Amino acid sequence: MARSALLNVMVQAATKAARALSRDFGEVENLQVSMKGPGDFVSAADLRAEKILREELSRVRPKYGFLMEESGEIEGTDKAHRWIVDPLDGTTNFLHAVPLFTISIALERDGEIVAGLVFTPIMNELFVAEKGAGAYLNDRRIRVAQRRDLSQSIITTGIPHQGRGNHPAYLRELAPIMAKSAGIRRTGSAALDLAWLAAGRFDGFFERGLSLWDIAAGVLLVSEAGGFATDYTGRKSALHADSLVAGNVDIHRALVDSLSKS
């Protein structure tokens, strides 16, 4: 694929941050003896990766602003452009030496996501998309799966855990989808879920309570791969809502129908 100059900047920044995360990931198992140690270590890994991403992106586009998971919003002098960055999506996986974690970078222009990247450092899979130019995995064009029925589909989701989310409400939403689908999966990274959906590995996705840095790049990947991503009503952009449901036209519709009744 032919990448734009801006997408090349994003790829170079992600590649450099990924090297740091990969080195840190190799040390995780040695830190499991201390609960305080691993937690602090993961925070340091997050911040180190975020610092690299900010420095690399600012070096080439110094006027652009940022919205970053760790550092929050940083205004730029160019009000039309903003980088949306999650340096480590899947922190709990990282902490437990599970290689399902990602770097996610999106570029927002005048309120619209125009470029996105999700990179898995350990698996070395690079998902990229630009508005109107399609979605790619390691330079190979990808499309959402074409399965039309939930009974043939694998659905991925984020599951509430200790201290987070409305567990009874989630179970009400999950039950009918679980009963009708071919299987439910949870990777622990919304960015990875959406990237794998764009690549046809998963057929649908739903979750509440996500942040913009979790999904900005992934939503563009899904859209450019021929899929749909909205809130649970199916009417509002997932980027500006407290819920996200995604899939091809048929699976998206089936999930929206189910979730709207829960």
PDB file of C-alpha atoms in Angstrom:
ATOM      1  CA  MET A   1       0.000   0.000   0.000  1.00  0.00           C
ATOM      2  CA  ALA A   2       1.065   3.602  -0.558  1.00  0.00           C
ATOM      3  CA  ARG A   3       1.171   5.416   2.768  1.00  0.00           C
ATOM      4  CA  SER A   4       0.775   9.145   3.208  1.00  0.00           C
ATOM      5  CA  ALA A   5       3.526  11.137   4.878  1.00  0.00           C
ATOM      6  CA  LEU A   6       1.404  11.462   8.025  1.00  0.00           C
ATOM      7  CA  LEU A   7       0.763   7.740   8.230  1.00  0.00           C
ATOM      8  CA  ASN A   8       4.490   7.083   7.831  1.00  0.00           C
ATOM      9  CA  VAL A   9       5.083   9.402  10.796  1.00  0.00           C
ATOM     10  CA  MET A  10       2.591   7.402  12.855  1.00  0.00           C
ATOM     11  CA  VAL A  11       4.161   4.071  11.883  1.00  0.00           C
ATOM     12  CA  GLN A  12       7.669   5.263  12.746  1.00  0.00           C
ATOM     13  CA  ALA A  13       6.524   6.560  16.137  1.00  0.00           C
ATOM     14  CA  ALA A  14       4.657   3.325  16.947  1.00  0.00           C
ATOM     15  CA  THR A  15       7.623   1.191  15.891  1.00  0.00           C
ATOM     16  CA  LYS A  16       9.957   3.054  18.211  1.00  0.00           C
ATOM     17  CA  ALA A  17       7.542   2.877  21.157  1.00  0.00           C
ATOM     18  CA  ALA A  18       6.954  -0.820  20.453  1.00  0.00           C
ATOM     19  CA  ARG A  19      10.651  -1.576  20.906  1.00  0.00           C
ATOM     20  CA  ALA A  20      10.511  -0.075  24.404  1.00  0.00           C
ATOM     21  CA  LEU A  21       7.323  -1.956  25.306  1.00  0.00           C
ATOM     22  CA  SER A  22       8.768  -5.219  23.996  1.00  0.00           C
ATOM     23  CA  ARG A  23      11.845  -4.799  26.198  1.00  0.00           C
ATOM     24  CA  ASP A  24       9.665  -4.023  29.207  1.00  0.00           C
ATOM     25  CA  PHE A  25       7.363  -6.951  28.442  1.00  0.00           C
ATOM     26  CA  GLY A  26      10.342  -9.286  28.664  1.00  0.00           C
ATOM     27  CA  GLU A  27      10.850  -8.213  32.280  1.00  0.00           C
ATOM     28  CA  VAL A  28       7.269  -8.625  33.474  1.00  0.00           C
ATOM     29  CA  GLU A  29       7.539 -12.210  34.694  1.00  0.00           C
ATOM     30  CA  ASN A  30      10.455 -11.258  36.954  1.00  0.00           C
ATOM     31  CA  LEU A  31       8.240  -8.741  38.755  1.00  0.00           C
ATOM     32  CA  GLN A  32       5.346 -11.010  39.687  1.00  0.00           C
ATOM     33  CA  VAL A  33       6.660 -11.536  43.232  1.00  0.00           C
ATOM     34  CA  SER A  34       5.492  -8.071  44.239  1.00  0.00           C
ATOM     35  CA  MET A  35       2.037  -6.624  43.624  1.00  0.00           C
ATOM     36  CA  LYS A  36       3.391  -3.114  44.070  1.00  0.00           C
ATOM     37  CA  GLY A  37       6.336  -3.789  41.792  1.00  0.00           C
ATOM     38  CA  PRO A  38       4.411  -4.927  38.677  1.00  0.00           C
ATOM     39  CA  GLY A  39       1.840  -2.129  39.037  1.00  0.00           C
ATOM     40  CA  ASP A  40       4.536   0.499  39.220  1.00  0.00           C
ATOM     41  CA  PHE A  41       6.419  -1.173  36.423  1.00  0.00           C
ATOM     42  CA  VAL A  42       3.424  -1.129  34.074  1.00  0.00           C
ATOM     43  CA  SER A  43       2.813   2.545  34.881  1.00  0.00           C
ATOM     44  CA  ALA A  44       6.431   3.261  34.005  1.00  0.00           C
ATOM     45  CA  ALA A  45       6.109   1.280  30.773  1.00  0.00           C
ATOM     46  CA  ASP A  46       2.945   3.228  29.835  1.00  0.00           C
ATOM     47  CA  LEU A  47       4.603   6.554  30.509  1.00  0.00           C
ATOM     48  CA  ARG A  48       7.814   5.607  28.726  1.00  0.00           C
ATOM     49  CA  ALA A  49       5.925   4.537  25.591  1.00  0.00           C
ATOM     50  CA  GLU A  50       3.713   7.622  25.708  1.00  0.00           C
ATOM     51  CA  LYS A  51       6.750   9.899  26.014  1.00  0.00           C
ATOM     52  CA  ILE A  52       8.326   8.289  22.940  1.00  0.00           C
ATOM     53  CA  LEU A  53       5.115   8.667  20.941  1.00  0.00           C
ATOM     54  CA  ARG A  54       4.678  12.305  21.928  1.00  0.00           C
ATOM     55  CA  GLU A  55       8.287  13.158  21.115  1.00  0.00           C
ATOM     56  CA  GLU A  56       8.241  11.396  17.745  1.00  0.00           C
ATOM     57  CA  LEU A  57       4.907  12.824  16.633  1.00  0.00           C
ATOM     58  CA  SER A  58       5.750  16.339  17.875  1.00  0.00           C
ATOM     59  CA  ARG A  59       9.115  16.285  16.145  1.00  0.00           C
ATOM     60  CA  VAL A  60       7.430  16.048  12.739  1.00  0.00           C
ATOM     61  CA  ARG A  61       4.190  17.928  13.486  1.00  0.00           C
ATOM     62  CA  PRO A  62       5.079  20.299  16.362  1.00  0.00           C
ATOM     63  CA  LYS A  63       1.853  22.325  16.185  1.00  0.00           C
ATOM     64  CA  TYR A  64      -0.589  19.435  16.573  1.00  0.00           C
ATOM     65  CA  GLY A  65      -2.354  18.856  19.873  1.00  0.00           C
ATOM     66  CA  PHE A  66      -2.715  15.574  21.772  1.00  0.00           C
ATOM     67  CA  LEU A  67      -5.296  13.552  23.662  1.00  0.00           C
ATOM     68  CA  MET A  68      -3.351  10.870  25.532  1.00  0.00           C
ATOM     69  CA  GLU A  69      -4.449   8.258  28.059  1.00  0.00           C
ATOM     70  CA  GLU A  70      -1.772   9.085  30.620  1.00  0.00           C
ATOM     71  CA  SER A  71      -1.172  12.804  30.034  1.00  0.00           C
ATOM     72  CA  GLY A  72      -4.674  13.905  29.083  1.00  0.00           C
ATOM     73  CA  GLU A  73      -5.296  16.731  26.645  1.00  0.00           C
ATOM     74  CA  ILE A  74      -2.434  18.902  25.412  1.00  0.00           C
ATOM     75  CA  GLU A  75      -3.515  21.768  23.209  1.00  0.00           C
ATOM     76  CA  GLY A  76      -1.553  22.585  20.079  1.00  0.00           C
ATOM     77  CA  THR A  77      -1.315  25.810  18.155  1.00  0.00           C
ATOM     78  CA  ASP A  78      -2.866  24.029  15.174  1.00  0.00           C
ATOM     79  CA  LYS A  79      -6.467  23.760  16.396  1.00  0.00           C
ATOM     80  CA  ALA A  80      -7.569  21.634  13.431  1.00  0.00           C
ATOM     81  CA  HIS A  81      -5.356  18.633  14.228  1.00  0.00           C
ATOM     82  CA  ARG A  82      -5.039  16.387  17.259  1.00  0.00           C
ATOM     83  CA  TRP A  83      -3.254  13.094  17.884  1.00  0.00           C
ATOM     84  CA  ILE A  84      -5.300  10.603  19.947  1.00  0.00           C
ATOM     85  CA  VAL A  85      -2.923   8.147  21.615  1.00  0.00           C
ATOM     86  CA  ASP A  86      -3.153   5.054  23.801  1.00  0.00           C
ATOM     87  CA  PRO A  87       0.426   3.886  24.398  1.00  0.00           C
ATOM     88  CA  LEU A  88      -0.581   0.557  25.967  1.00  0.00           C
ATOM     89  CA  ASP A  89      -4.090  -0.785  25.492  1.00  0.00           C
ATOM     90  CA  GLY A  90      -4.348  -4.067  27.367  1.00  0.00           C
ATOM     91  CA  THR A  91      -2.421  -3.155  30.502  1.00  0.00           C
ATOM     92  CA  THR A  92      -3.755  -6.081  32.544  1.00  0.00           C
ATOM     93  CA  ASN A  93      -2.614  -8.491  29.826  1.00  0.00           C
ATOM     94  CA  PHE A  94       0.802  -6.835  29.825  1.00  0.00           C
ATOM     95  CA  LEU A  95       1.008  -7.155  33.605  1.00  0.00           C
ATOM     96  CA  HIS A  96       0.292 -10.901  33.393  1.00  0.00           C
ATOM     97  CA  ALA A  97       2.732 -11.530  30.522  1.00  0.00           C
ATOM     98  CA  VAL A  98      -0.118 -12.075  28.053  1.00  0.00           C
ATOM     99  CA  PRO A  99       1.009 -10.724  24.640  1.00  0.00           C
ATOM    100  CA  LEU A 100      -2.389  -9.271  23.689  1.00  0.00           C
ATOM    101  CA  PHE A 101      -1.702  -5.542  24.014  1.00  0.00           C
ATOM    102  CA  THR A 102      -1.460  -2.734  21.495  1.00  0.00           C
ATOM    103  CA  ILE A 103      -0.311   0.767  20.671  1.00  0.00           C
ATOM    104  CA  SER A 104      -3.142   2.855  19.223  1.00  0.00           C
ATOM    105  CA  ILE A 105      -2.696   6.170  17.409  1.00  0.00           C
ATOM    106  CA  ALA A 106      -5.334   8.176  15.544  1.00  0.00           C
ATOM    107  CA  LEU A 107      -5.205  11.553  13.843  1.00  0.00           C
ATOM    108  CA  GLU A 108      -8.219  13.821  14.204  1.00  0.00           C
ATOM    109  CA  ARG A 109      -8.728  16.639  11.700  1.00  0.00           C
ATOM    110  CA  ASP A 110     -11.520  19.151  12.319  1.00  0.00           C
ATOM    111  CA  GLY A 111     -13.294  16.655  14.554  1.00  0.00           C
ATOM    112  CA  GLU A 112     -13.028  13.712  12.129  1.00  0.00           C
ATOM    113  CA  ILE A 113     -10.681  10.726  12.427  1.00  0.00           C
ATOM    114  CA  VAL A 114      -8.681  10.661   9.182  1.00  0.00           C
ATOM    115  CA  ALA A 115      -5.907   8.158   9.980  1.00  0.00           C
ATOM    116  CA  GLY A 116      -5.520   5.335  12.456  1.00  0.00           C
ATOM    117  CA  LEU A 117      -3.001   2.734  13.524  1.00  0.00           C
ATOM    118  CA  VAL A 118      -3.143  -0.264  15.872  1.00  0.00           C
ATOM    119  CA  PHE A 119       0.149  -2.110  16.407  1.00  0.00           C
ATOM    120  CA  THR A 120       0.727  -5.313  18.376  1.00  0.00           C
ATOM    121  CA  PRO A 121       4.408  -5.264  19.400  1.00  0.00           C
ATOM    122  CA  ILE A 122       4.772  -8.946  20.282  1.00  0.00           C
ATOM    123  CA  MET A 123       2.833 -10.328  17.301  1.00  0.00           C
ATOM    124  CA  ASN A 124       4.295  -7.653  15.011  1.00  0.00           C
ATOM    125  CA  GLU A 125       0.962  -6.955  13.324  1.00  0.00           C
ATOM    126  CA  LEU A 126       0.439  -3.430  12.023  1.00  0.00           C
ATOM    127  CA  PHE A 127      -3.131  -2.380  11.238  1.00  0.00           C
ATOM    128  CA  VAL A 128      -3.493   0.976   9.462  1.00  0.00           C
ATOM    129  CA  ALA A 129      -6.243   2.951   7.773  1.00  0.00           C
ATOM    130  CA  GLU A 130      -6.725   6.328   6.181  1.00  0.00           C
ATOM    131  CA  LYS A 131     -10.077   7.942   5.480  1.00  0.00           C
ATOM    132  CA  GLY A 132     -11.270   6.815   2.056  1.00  0.00           C
ATOM    133  CA  ALA A 133      -8.197   4.646   1.382  1.00  0.00           C
ATOM    134  CA  GLY A 134      -9.125   1.305   2.981  1.00  0.00           C
ATOM    135  CA  ALA A 135      -7.709  -0.698   5.876  1.00  0.00           C
ATOM    136  CA  TYR A 136      -4.564  -2.832   5.838  1.00  0.00           C
ATOM    137  CA  LEU A 137      -2.742  -5.424   7.914  1.00  0.00           C
ATOM    138  CA  ASN A 138       1.014  -5.487   7.243  1.00  0.00           C
ATOM    139  CA  ASP A 139       0.322  -3.852   3.830  1.00  0.00           C
ATOM    140  CA  ARG A 140      -2.369  -6.395   2.871  1.00  0.00           C
ATOM    141  CA  ARG A 141      -5.898  -5.080   2.314  1.00  0.00           C
ATOM    142  CA  ILE A 142      -8.401  -6.327   4.889  1.00  0.00           C
ATOM    143  CA  ARG A 143     -12.198  -6.503   4.983  1.00  0.00           C
ATOM    144  CA  VAL A 144     -14.740  -7.339   7.641  1.00  0.00           C
ATOM    145  CA  ALA A 145     -16.076 -10.904   7.584  1.00  0.00           C
ATOM    146  CA  GLN A 146     -19.148 -11.585   5.457  1.00  0.00           C
ATOM    147  CA  ARG A 147     -21.025 -13.883   7.830  1.00  0.00           C
ATOM    148  CA  ARG A 148     -24.674 -12.872   7.960  1.00  0.00           C
ATOM    149  CA  ASP A 149     -26.059 -14.719  10.956  1.00  0.00           C
ATOM    150  CA  LEU A 150     -25.147 -14.602  14.639  1.00  0.00           C
ATOM    151  CA  SER A 151     -25.246 -18.392  14.785  1.00  0.00           C
ATOM    152  CA  GLN A 152     -22.113 -18.468  12.609  1.00  0.00           C
ATOM    153  CA  SER A 153     -20.388 -15.522  14.244  1.00  0.00           C
ATOM    154  CA  ILE A 154     -17.757 -14.970  16.923  1.00  0.00           C
ATOM    155  CA  ILE A 155     -18.543 -11.896  18.996  1.00  0.00           C
ATOM    156  CA  THR A 156     -15.945 -10.116  21.113  1.00  0.00           C
ATOM    157  CA  THR A 157     -16.698  -7.871  24.060  1.00  0.00           C
ATOM    158  CA  GLY A 158     -15.269  -6.145  27.084  1.00  0.00           C
ATOM    159  CA  ILE A 159     -16.394  -7.771  30.328  1.00  0.00           C
ATOM    160  CA  PRO A 160     -16.824  -5.649  33.481  1.00  0.00           C
ATOM    161  CA  HIS A 161     -14.465  -6.610  36.266  1.00  0.00           C
ATOM    162  CA  GLN A 162     -13.904  -5.825  39.937  1.00  0.00           C
ATOM    163  CA  GLY A 163     -14.804  -2.249  40.732  1.00  0.00           C
ATOM    164  CA  ARG A 164     -15.893  -1.330  37.228  1.00  0.00           C
ATOM    165  CA  GLY A 165     -19.127  -1.488  35.266  1.00  0.00           C
ATOM    166  CA  ASN A 166     -22.700  -2.540  35.927  1.00  0.00           C
ATOM    167  CA  HIS A 167     -22.361  -6.321  36.178  1.00  0.00           C
ATOM    168  CA  PRO A 168     -26.081  -7.248  36.254  1.00  0.00           C
ATOM    169  CA  ALA A 169     -26.841  -4.984  33.267  1.00  0.00           C
ATOM    170  CA  TYR A 170     -23.945  -6.449  31.307  1.00  0.00           C
ATOM    171  CA  LEU A 171     -25.116 -10.003  31.975  1.00  0.00           C
ATOM    172  CA  ARG A 172     -28.579  -9.075  30.682  1.00  0.00           C
ATOM    173  CA  GLU A 173     -26.993  -7.740  27.494  1.00  0.00           C
ATOM    174  CA  LEU A 174     -24.676 -10.708  27.077  1.00  0.00           C
ATOM    175  CA  ALA A 175     -27.148 -13.539  27.676  1.00  0.00           C
ATOM    176  CA  PRO A 176     -29.154 -13.374  24.407  1.00  0.00           C
ATOM    177  CA  ILE A 177     -26.044 -12.776  22.299  1.00  0.00           C
ATOM    178  CA  MET A 178     -24.257 -15.671  23.971  1.00  0.00           C
ATOM    179  CA  ALA A 179     -27.264 -17.913  23.323  1.00  0.00           C
ATOM    180  CA  LYS A 180     -27.472 -17.022  19.615  1.00  0.00           C
ATOM    181  CA  SER A 181     -23.806 -16.727  18.582  1.00  0.00           C
ATOM    182  CA  ALA A 182     -21.090 -19.239  17.709  1.00  0.00           C
ATOM    183  CA  GLY A 183     -18.947 -17.975  20.564  1.00  0.00           C
ATOM    184  CA  ILE A 184     -17.948 -15.053  22.798  1.00  0.00           C
ATOM    185  CA  ARG A 185     -14.356 -13.842  23.126  1.00  0.00           C
ATOM    186  CA  ARG A 186     -12.540 -11.264  25.262  1.00  0.00           C
ATOM    187  CA  THR A 187      -9.010 -10.147  24.393  1.00  0.00           C
ATOM    188  CA  GLY A 188      -8.699  -7.422  27.035  1.00  0.00           C
ATOM    189  CA  SER A 189      -7.920  -4.708  24.460  1.00  0.00           C
ATOM    190  CA  ALA A 190     -10.701  -2.830  22.656  1.00  0.00           C
ATOM    191  CA  ALA A 191      -8.231  -1.565  20.055  1.00  0.00           C
ATOM    192  CA  LEU A 192      -7.219  -5.142  19.292  1.00  0.00           C
ATOM    193  CA  ASP A 193     -10.858  -6.289  19.193  1.00  0.00           C
ATOM    194  CA  LEU A 194     -11.672  -3.666  16.568  1.00  0.00           C
ATOM    195  CA  ALA A 195      -8.533  -4.349  14.527  1.00  0.00           C
ATOM    196  CA  TRP A 196      -9.288  -8.079  14.471  1.00  0.00           C
ATOM    197  CA  LEU A 197     -12.894  -7.337  13.545  1.00  0.00           C
ATOM    198  CA  ALA A 198     -11.657  -5.221  10.631  1.00  0.00           C
ATOM    199  CA  ALA A 199      -9.484  -8.154   9.549  1.00  0.00           C
ATOM    200  CA  GLY A 200     -12.422 -10.596   9.615  1.00  0.00           C
ATOM    201  CA  ARG A 201     -11.208 -12.587  12.616  1.00  0.00           C
ATOM    202  CA  PHE A 202     -14.135 -11.464  14.763  1.00  0.00           C
ATOM    203  CA  ASP A 203     -17.621 -10.782  13.422  1.00  0.00           C
ATOM    204  CA  GLY A 204     -18.975  -8.342  15.995  1.00  0.00           C
ATOM    205  CA  PHE A 205     -18.042  -6.305  19.045  1.00  0.00           C
ATOM    206  CA  PHE A 206     -19.880  -4.530  21.850  1.00  0.00           C
ATOM    207  CA  GLU A 207     -18.800  -2.706  25.008  1.00  0.00           C
ATOM    208  CA  ARG A 208     -19.738   0.223  27.221  1.00  0.00           C
ATOM    209  CA  GLY A 209     -17.604   2.819  28.958  1.00  0.00           C
ATOM    210  CA  LEU A 210     -14.708   3.080  26.527  1.00  0.00           C
ATOM    211  CA  SER A 211     -12.558   6.186  26.122  1.00  0.00           C
ATOM    212  CA  LEU A 212     -11.826   7.899  22.832  1.00  0.00           C
ATOM    213  CA  TRP A 213      -8.173   6.793  22.876  1.00  0.00           C
ATOM    214  CA  ASP A 214      -9.335   3.160  23.171  1.00  0.00           C
ATOM    215  CA  ILE A 215     -11.396   3.231  19.983  1.00  0.00           C
ATOM    216  CA  ALA A 216     -10.503   6.148  17.674  1.00  0.00           C
ATOM    217  CA  ALA A 217      -8.093   4.177  15.484  1.00  0.00           C
ATOM    218  CA  GLY A 218     -10.110   0.961  15.691  1.00  0.00           C
ATOM    219  CA  VAL A 219     -13.370   2.573  14.604  1.00  0.00           C
ATOM    220  CA  LEU A 220     -11.664   3.957  11.490  1.00  0.00           C
ATOM    221  CA  LEU A 221     -10.196   0.513  10.746  1.00  0.00           C
ATOM    222  CA  VAL A 222     -13.650  -1.059  10.938  1.00  0.00           C
ATOM    223  CA  SER A 223     -15.225   1.634   8.770  1.00  0.00           C
ATOM    224  CA  GLU A 224     -12.508   1.448   6.124  1.00  0.00           C
ATOM    225  CA  ALA A 225     -12.779  -2.362   6.129  1.00  0.00           C
ATOM    226  CA  GLY A 226     -16.475  -2.098   5.218  1.00  0.00           C
ATOM    227  CA  GLY A 227     -18.011  -2.362   8.678  1.00  0.00           C
ATOM    228  CA  PHE A 228     -20.162  -0.195  10.921  1.00  0.00           C
ATOM    229  CA  ALA A 229     -19.514   1.186  14.411  1.00  0.00           C
ATOM    230  CA  THR A 230     -22.184   3.060  16.358  1.00  0.00           C
ATOM    231  CA  ASP A 231     -23.611   3.336  19.836  1.00  0.00           C
ATOM    232  CA  TYR A 232     -26.063   0.677  21.067  1.00  0.00           C
ATOM    233  CA  THR A 233     -29.014   2.467  19.450  1.00  0.00           C
ATOM    234  CA  GLY A 234     -27.368   2.248  16.026  1.00  0.00           C
ATOM    235  CA  ARG A 235     -27.970   5.951  15.416  1.00  0.00           C
ATOM    236  CA  LYS A 236     -25.053   7.772  17.003  1.00  0.00           C
ATOM    237  CA  SER A 237     -21.327   7.714  16.225  1.00  0.00           C
ATOM    238  CA  ALA A 238     -19.442   5.434  18.595  1.00  0.00           C
ATOM    239  CA  LEU A 239     -16.768   8.113  18.943  1.00  0.00           C
ATOM    240  CA  HIS A 240     -19.174  10.373  20.836  1.00  0.00           C
ATOM    241  CA  ALA A 241     -21.140   7.861  22.897  1.00  0.00           C
ATOM    242  CA  ASP A 242     -20.798   5.742  26.038  1.00  0.00           C
ATOM    243  CA  SER A 243     -21.337   2.484  24.121  1.00  0.00           C
ATOM    244  CA  LEU A 244     -19.944   0.850  20.994  1.00  0.00           C
ATOM    245  CA  VAL A 245     -21.302  -1.923  18.775  1.00  0.00           C
ATOM    246  CA  ALA A 246     -19.560  -2.919  15.541  1.00  0.00           C
ATOM    247  CA  GLY A 247     -19.720  -5.472  12.750  1.00  0.00           C
ATOM    248  CA  ASN A 248     -20.695  -5.887   9.120  1.00  0.00           C
ATOM    249  CA  VAL A 249     -24.132  -4.578   8.135  1.00  0.00           C
ATOM    250  CA  ASP A 250     -26.000  -7.723   9.191  1.00  0.00           C
ATOM    251  CA  ILE A 251     -24.148  -8.549  12.404  1.00  0.00           C
ATOM    252  CA  HIS A 252     -24.164  -4.901  13.450  1.00  0.00           C
ATOM    253  CA  ARG A 253     -27.928  -4.793  12.957  1.00  0.00           C
ATOM    254  CA  ALA A 254     -28.441  -8.056  14.857  1.00  0.00           C
ATOM    255  CA  LEU A 255     -26.343  -6.816  17.784  1.00  0.00           C
ATOM    256  CA  VAL A 256     -28.131  -3.462  17.871  1.00  0.00           C
ATOM    257  CA  ASP A 257     -31.518  -5.243  17.857  1.00  0.00           C
ATOM    258  CA  SER A 258     -30.437  -7.434  20.750  1.00  0.00           C
ATOM    259  CA  LEU A 259     -28.747  -4.723  22.830  1.00  0.00           C
ATOM    260  CA  SER A 260     -31.612  -2.256  22.411  1.00  0.00           C
ATOM    261  CA  LYS A 261     -33.958  -4.786  24.032  1.00  0.00           C
ATOM    262  CA  SER A 262     -31.724  -5.609  27.005  1.00  0.00           C
TER     263      SER A 262
END
